[in-house]
Short mmCIF file of C-alpha atoms in Angstrom, two decimals:
data_model
loop_
_atom_site.label_atom_id
_atom_site.label_comp_id
_atom_site.label_asym_id
_atom_site.label_seq_id
_atom_site.Cartn_x
_atom_site.Cartn_y
_atom_site.Cartn_z
CA MET X 3 -58.59 -118.57 -5.77
CA LEU X 4 -56.82 -115.54 -7.28
CA ARG X 5 -53.43 -116.79 -6.10
CA ARG X 6 -54.10 -120.16 -7.69
CA LEU X 7 -55.16 -118.52 -10.96
CA LEU X 8 -51.96 -116.43 -11.01
CA SER X 9 -49.80 -119.50 -10.40
CA LEU X 10 -51.51 -121.24 -13.33
CA THR X 11 -51.14 -118.31 -15.76
CA ARG X 12 -47.52 -117.46 -14.87
CA PRO X 13 -46.01 -120.29 -17.01
CA LEU X 14 -48.21 -119.20 -19.93
CA TYR X 15 -46.92 -115.62 -19.68
CA TRP X 16 -43.35 -116.92 -19.50
CA LEU X 17 -43.84 -118.99 -22.66
CA TYR X 18 -45.52 -116.09 -24.46
CA GLU X 19 -42.73 -113.70 -23.44
CA LYS X 20 -40.12 -116.19 -24.66
CA ARG X 21 -41.89 -116.49 -28.02
CA LEU X 22 -42.16 -112.71 -28.36
CA LEU X 23 -38.46 -112.29 -27.58
CA LYS X 24 -37.57 -114.83 -30.27
CA GLU X 25 -39.77 -112.93 -32.77
CA VAL X 26 -38.22 -109.51 -32.20
CA LYS X 27 -34.62 -110.48 -31.35
CA GLY X 28 -33.50 -110.80 -34.96
CA GLY X 29 -35.36 -107.76 -36.26
CA PRO X 30 -34.45 -104.06 -36.40
CA VAL X 31 -34.69 -102.04 -33.20
CA PRO X 32 -35.00 -98.26 -32.88
CA LYS X 33 -31.74 -96.33 -32.86
CA HIS X 34 -33.47 -93.84 -30.58
CA LEU X 35 -36.43 -94.78 -28.39
CA GLY X 36 -38.59 -92.14 -26.71
CA LEU X 37 -40.61 -93.04 -23.61
CA ILE X 38 -43.44 -91.00 -22.11
CA LEU X 39 -43.83 -92.39 -18.60
CA ASP X 40 -47.51 -91.78 -17.93
CA GLY X 41 -49.79 -93.16 -15.25
CA ASN X 42 -47.80 -93.13 -12.00
CA ARG X 43 -50.34 -91.05 -10.07
CA ARG X 44 -53.33 -93.02 -11.35
CA TYR X 45 -51.60 -96.24 -10.34
CA ALA X 46 -51.06 -94.89 -6.82
CA ARG X 47 -54.65 -93.67 -6.53
CA ALA X 48 -55.96 -97.10 -7.54
CA LEU X 49 -53.98 -98.57 -4.64
CA GLY X 50 -55.08 -95.86 -2.21
CA LEU X 51 -51.55 -94.44 -1.98
CA SER X 52 -50.09 -90.94 -2.29
CA PRO X 53 -48.94 -89.68 -5.72
CA VAL X 54 -45.31 -89.81 -4.58
CA LYS X 55 -45.60 -93.57 -4.02
CA GLY X 56 -46.74 -93.84 -7.62
CA HIS X 57 -43.62 -92.00 -8.77
CA GLU X 58 -41.45 -94.35 -6.71
CA PHE X 59 -43.08 -97.33 -8.43
CA GLY X 60 -42.43 -95.53 -11.72
CA VAL X 61 -38.72 -95.17 -10.92
CA ARG X 62 -38.40 -98.91 -10.30
CA LYS X 63 -40.09 -99.60 -13.62
CA ALA X 64 -37.74 -97.19 -15.41
CA TYR X 65 -34.73 -99.22 -14.23
CA GLU X 66 -36.38 -102.40 -15.52
CA VAL X 67 -37.12 -100.88 -18.91
CA LEU X 68 -33.55 -99.57 -19.13
CA GLU X 69 -32.34 -103.16 -18.72
CA TRP X 70 -34.68 -104.30 -21.52
CA CYS X 71 -33.35 -101.55 -23.80
CA LEU X 72 -29.76 -102.58 -23.05
CA GLU X 73 -30.63 -106.19 -23.79
CA MET X 74 -32.11 -105.23 -27.17
CA GLY X 75 -29.14 -103.05 -28.11
CA ILE X 76 -31.00 -99.72 -28.32
CA LYS X 77 -28.35 -97.01 -28.53
CA THR X 78 -30.26 -93.89 -27.41
CA VAL X 79 -33.21 -93.64 -25.02
CA THR X 80 -35.04 -90.47 -24.00
CA VAL X 81 -37.41 -90.68 -21.03
CA TRP X 82 -39.78 -87.85 -20.15
CA VAL X 83 -39.83 -87.63 -16.38
CA PHE X 84 -40.99 -84.10 -15.52
CA SER X 85 -42.48 -81.43 -17.78
CA THR X 86 -42.45 -77.66 -17.45
CA ASP X 87 -46.19 -77.89 -16.69
CA ASN X 88 -45.55 -80.31 -13.81
CA PHE X 89 -44.28 -77.38 -11.72
CA LYS X 90 -47.99 -76.41 -11.44
CA ARG X 91 -48.81 -79.53 -9.44
CA PRO X 92 -49.45 -79.23 -5.67
CA PRO X 93 -46.32 -77.83 -3.94
CA GLU X 94 -45.99 -80.81 -1.61
CA GLU X 95 -45.94 -83.21 -4.59
CA VAL X 96 -43.36 -81.12 -6.44
CA GLU X 97 -41.22 -80.96 -3.31
CA GLU X 98 -41.33 -84.75 -2.92
CA LEU X 99 -40.42 -85.17 -6.59
CA MET X 100 -37.39 -82.93 -6.16
CA ARG X 101 -36.20 -85.12 -3.28
CA LEU X 102 -36.76 -88.15 -5.49
CA PHE X 103 -34.67 -86.61 -8.29
CA VAL X 104 -31.76 -85.99 -5.92
CA ARG X 105 -31.92 -89.49 -4.47
CA GLU X 106 -32.14 -91.21 -7.84
CA ALA X 107 -29.38 -89.10 -9.42
CA GLU X 108 -27.08 -90.11 -6.57
CA ARG X 109 -28.14 -93.74 -6.86
CA MET X 110 -27.63 -93.82 -10.65
CA ALA X 111 -24.10 -92.48 -10.23
CA GLU X 112 -23.24 -95.72 -8.41
CA ASP X 113 -25.62 -98.11 -10.19
CA HIS X 114 -23.82 -101.17 -11.55
CA ARG X 115 -25.97 -101.19 -14.72
CA ILE X 116 -24.95 -97.63 -15.57
CA LEU X 117 -21.29 -98.35 -14.87
CA GLU X 118 -20.99 -101.83 -16.42
CA HIS X 119 -22.81 -100.86 -19.62
CA GLN X 120 -21.09 -97.46 -19.84
CA VAL X 121 -24.41 -95.60 -20.05
CA ARG X 122 -23.96 -91.89 -20.61
CA VAL X 123 -26.67 -89.94 -18.74
CA ARG X 124 -27.72 -86.50 -19.96
CA PHE X 125 -30.43 -84.19 -18.61
CA ILE X 126 -32.41 -82.20 -21.17
CA GLY X 127 -34.81 -79.37 -20.47
CA ARG X 128 -34.85 -76.02 -18.72
CA ARG X 129 -33.00 -75.96 -15.43
CA GLU X 130 -34.72 -72.88 -14.06
CA GLY X 131 -37.03 -73.74 -11.19
CA PHE X 132 -34.84 -76.52 -9.80
CA SER X 133 -33.04 -76.02 -6.51
CA GLU X 134 -29.25 -75.91 -6.23
CA GLU X 135 -29.36 -79.30 -4.51
CA VAL X 136 -31.20 -80.89 -7.46
CA LEU X 137 -28.93 -79.23 -10.03
CA ARG X 138 -25.77 -80.33 -8.21
CA ALA X 139 -26.99 -83.94 -8.10
CA LEU X 140 -27.86 -83.89 -11.82
CA GLU X 141 -24.57 -82.29 -12.80
CA ARG X 142 -22.55 -84.79 -10.74
CA LEU X 143 -24.24 -87.69 -12.54
CA GLU X 144 -23.66 -86.09 -15.95
CA ALA X 145 -20.01 -85.45 -15.13
CA LYS X 146 -19.45 -88.99 -13.84
CA THR X 147 -20.84 -90.58 -17.01
CA GLN X 148 -19.77 -88.02 -19.63
CA HIS X 149 -17.00 -90.21 -21.05
CA HIS X 150 -19.06 -93.40 -21.17
CA GLN X 151 -19.27 -94.94 -24.64
CA GLY X 152 -22.43 -97.06 -24.33
CA MET X 153 -26.09 -96.12 -24.51
CA VAL X 154 -27.01 -92.44 -24.30
CA LEU X 155 -29.81 -91.97 -21.76
CA ASN X 156 -31.53 -88.59 -21.97
CA ILE X 157 -33.67 -87.77 -18.94
CA ALA X 158 -36.09 -84.97 -19.76
CA LEU X 159 -36.62 -82.79 -16.68
CA GLY X 160 -38.27 -79.39 -16.84
CA TYR X 161 -38.92 -80.31 -20.45
CA GLY X 162 -41.47 -78.94 -22.91
CA GLY X 163 -41.36 -79.34 -26.68
CA ARG X 164 -42.40 -75.77 -27.42
CA GLU X 165 -39.89 -74.45 -24.89
CA GLU X 166 -37.14 -76.51 -26.54
CA ILE X 167 -37.84 -74.97 -29.95
CA VAL X 168 -37.98 -71.46 -28.45
CA ASP X 169 -34.65 -72.07 -26.68
CA ALA X 170 -33.11 -73.38 -29.92
CA VAL X 171 -34.18 -70.27 -31.83
CA LYS X 172 -32.86 -68.00 -29.05
CA ARG X 173 -29.47 -69.73 -29.14
CA LEU X 174 -29.39 -69.52 -32.91
CA LEU X 175 -30.17 -65.77 -32.89
CA LEU X 176 -27.63 -65.03 -30.15
CA GLU X 177 -24.97 -66.95 -32.05
CA ALA X 178 -25.82 -65.02 -35.24
CA TRP X 179 -25.68 -61.71 -33.35
CA GLU X 180 -22.22 -62.60 -31.98
CA ARG X 181 -21.11 -63.22 -35.59
CA GLY X 182 -22.45 -59.79 -36.62
CA LEU X 183 -25.33 -61.09 -38.77
CA SER X 184 -28.51 -59.06 -39.24
CA PRO X 185 -32.00 -60.59 -38.66
CA LYS X 186 -32.55 -60.40 -42.43
CA GLU X 187 -29.39 -62.41 -43.10
CA VAL X 188 -30.41 -64.99 -40.49
CA ALA X 189 -33.91 -65.33 -41.98
CA GLU X 190 -32.63 -65.68 -45.55
CA GLY X 191 -30.16 -68.43 -44.62
CA LEU X 192 -32.24 -70.32 -42.06
CA THR X 193 -32.67 -74.08 -42.60
CA PRO X 194 -34.10 -76.94 -40.49
CA LEU X 195 -30.52 -78.08 -39.83
CA ASP X 196 -29.83 -74.75 -38.13
CA ILE X 197 -32.65 -75.49 -35.67
CA ASP X 198 -31.50 -79.11 -35.26
CA ARG X 199 -28.04 -78.19 -34.06
CA HIS X 200 -29.43 -75.93 -31.30
CA LEU X 201 -31.92 -78.43 -29.84
CA TYR X 202 -31.32 -80.15 -26.49
CA THR X 203 -30.71 -83.39 -28.44
CA ALA X 204 -28.24 -81.88 -30.93
CA GLY X 205 -25.87 -84.50 -32.33
CA LEU X 206 -28.21 -87.43 -31.62
CA PRO X 207 -30.48 -89.20 -34.10
CA ASP X 208 -34.17 -88.26 -34.07
CA PRO X 209 -36.37 -90.82 -32.29
CA ASP X 210 -37.44 -93.68 -34.54
CA PHE X 211 -40.06 -94.88 -32.08
CA ILE X 212 -42.00 -93.31 -29.22
CA ILE X 213 -43.96 -95.29 -26.63
CA ARG X 214 -46.52 -93.69 -24.32
CA THR X 215 -48.19 -95.64 -21.53
CA SER X 216 -51.56 -95.17 -19.74
CA GLY X 217 -53.78 -95.22 -22.85
CA GLU X 218 -53.48 -91.49 -23.60
CA ILE X 219 -53.15 -90.96 -27.37
CA ARG X 220 -51.15 -87.77 -27.63
CA LEU X 221 -47.53 -86.57 -27.37
CA SER X 222 -48.23 -83.62 -25.03
CA GLY X 223 -45.27 -81.77 -26.57
CA PHE X 224 -42.67 -84.55 -26.31
CA LEU X 225 -39.80 -84.02 -28.78
CA LEU X 226 -42.08 -81.99 -31.04
CA TRP X 227 -39.42 -81.08 -33.60
CA GLN X 228 -37.59 -84.41 -33.56
CA SER X 229 -40.68 -86.63 -33.86
CA ALA X 230 -41.71 -85.51 -37.37
CA TYR X 231 -41.09 -89.01 -38.78
CA SER X 232 -41.27 -91.07 -35.59
CA GLU X 233 -43.46 -94.13 -35.25
CA PHE X 234 -45.79 -94.12 -32.23
CA TYR X 235 -47.14 -96.78 -29.91
CA PHE X 236 -49.75 -96.13 -27.23
CA ALA X 237 -49.93 -98.82 -24.55
CA ASP X 238 -53.11 -99.14 -22.47
CA VAL X 239 -51.26 -100.01 -19.25
CA LEU X 240 -50.14 -97.50 -16.64
CA TRP X 241 -46.36 -96.99 -16.50
CA PRO X 242 -45.72 -98.97 -13.27
CA GLU X 243 -47.67 -101.90 -14.82
CA PHE X 244 -45.70 -101.87 -18.11
CA ARG X 245 -44.43 -105.42 -18.53
CA ARG X 246 -41.66 -106.91 -20.62
CA ILE X 247 -44.43 -108.47 -22.73
CA ASP X 248 -45.81 -104.97 -23.44
CA PHE X 249 -42.33 -103.76 -24.37
CA LEU X 250 -41.76 -106.68 -26.75
CA ARG X 251 -45.20 -106.21 -28.31
CA ALA X 252 -44.34 -102.58 -28.95
CA LEU X 253 -41.07 -103.56 -30.64
CA ARG X 254 -42.89 -106.17 -32.72
CA SER X 255 -45.30 -103.47 -33.87
CA TYR X 256 -42.36 -101.21 -34.78
CA GLN X 257 -40.72 -103.96 -36.80
CA ALA X 258 -43.91 -104.55 -38.78
CA ARG X 259 -44.09 -100.95 -40.00
CA GLU X 260 -42.72 -99.49 -43.21
CA ARG X 261 -40.96 -96.21 -42.55
CA ARG X 262 -41.22 -93.89 -45.55
CA PHE X 263 -40.14 -90.52 -44.08
CA GLY X 264 -42.81 -88.67 -46.08
CA ARG X 265 -41.86 -90.28 -49.38
#
């Protein structure tokens, strides 16, 4: 019965997706899209599987969504994969995630979508806590794609928004010290642009639009500084269940908004 119902509804979804694509295709798209990939573990639990299986499903979905972003012409995408707080998860889960990071970094270095579309992959976040094996895999992928001229894909690993701001201020102060400036001189001349140019995302536009899956209505520290004027969209589906229809609905919502930047 369920199989028959699915076969009957599939054409309706296809028609709806086609209509949605037509609606959003001619409209503005974000220059920089942020994605909070939430719900992998809950998805796995619902299926009676281990958390790591949920993360593997999440990886597959990330590749799909990357293709959708390329299709829509989005120039910069930042995906939050692993936070600084995630190191507190059970050791066996963290260990499996580290193996997953190595495997996927190596796979991305040879992925035809990355190569054909000239996607430049960057890793943002603190690198302390990651093994040499993980760091080598990440650095090889960054080096292989550093001259690509297409989409910029930021993968946030070991990332926390507060930590990013702290790191930016540290770099700013060390730079000022090297130039012989006093703390008073730094404080008197400090501007938001000074912080901007020391962030992990320095040189990139701030995110226009941030999507979070799983129904949670919070940022949890994602791009805290950069998201001051971002538009947000909270999808009720878990990340592995995020469909192209959900993506297009989110873009339609973005296109319907008036961005005033505090004015």
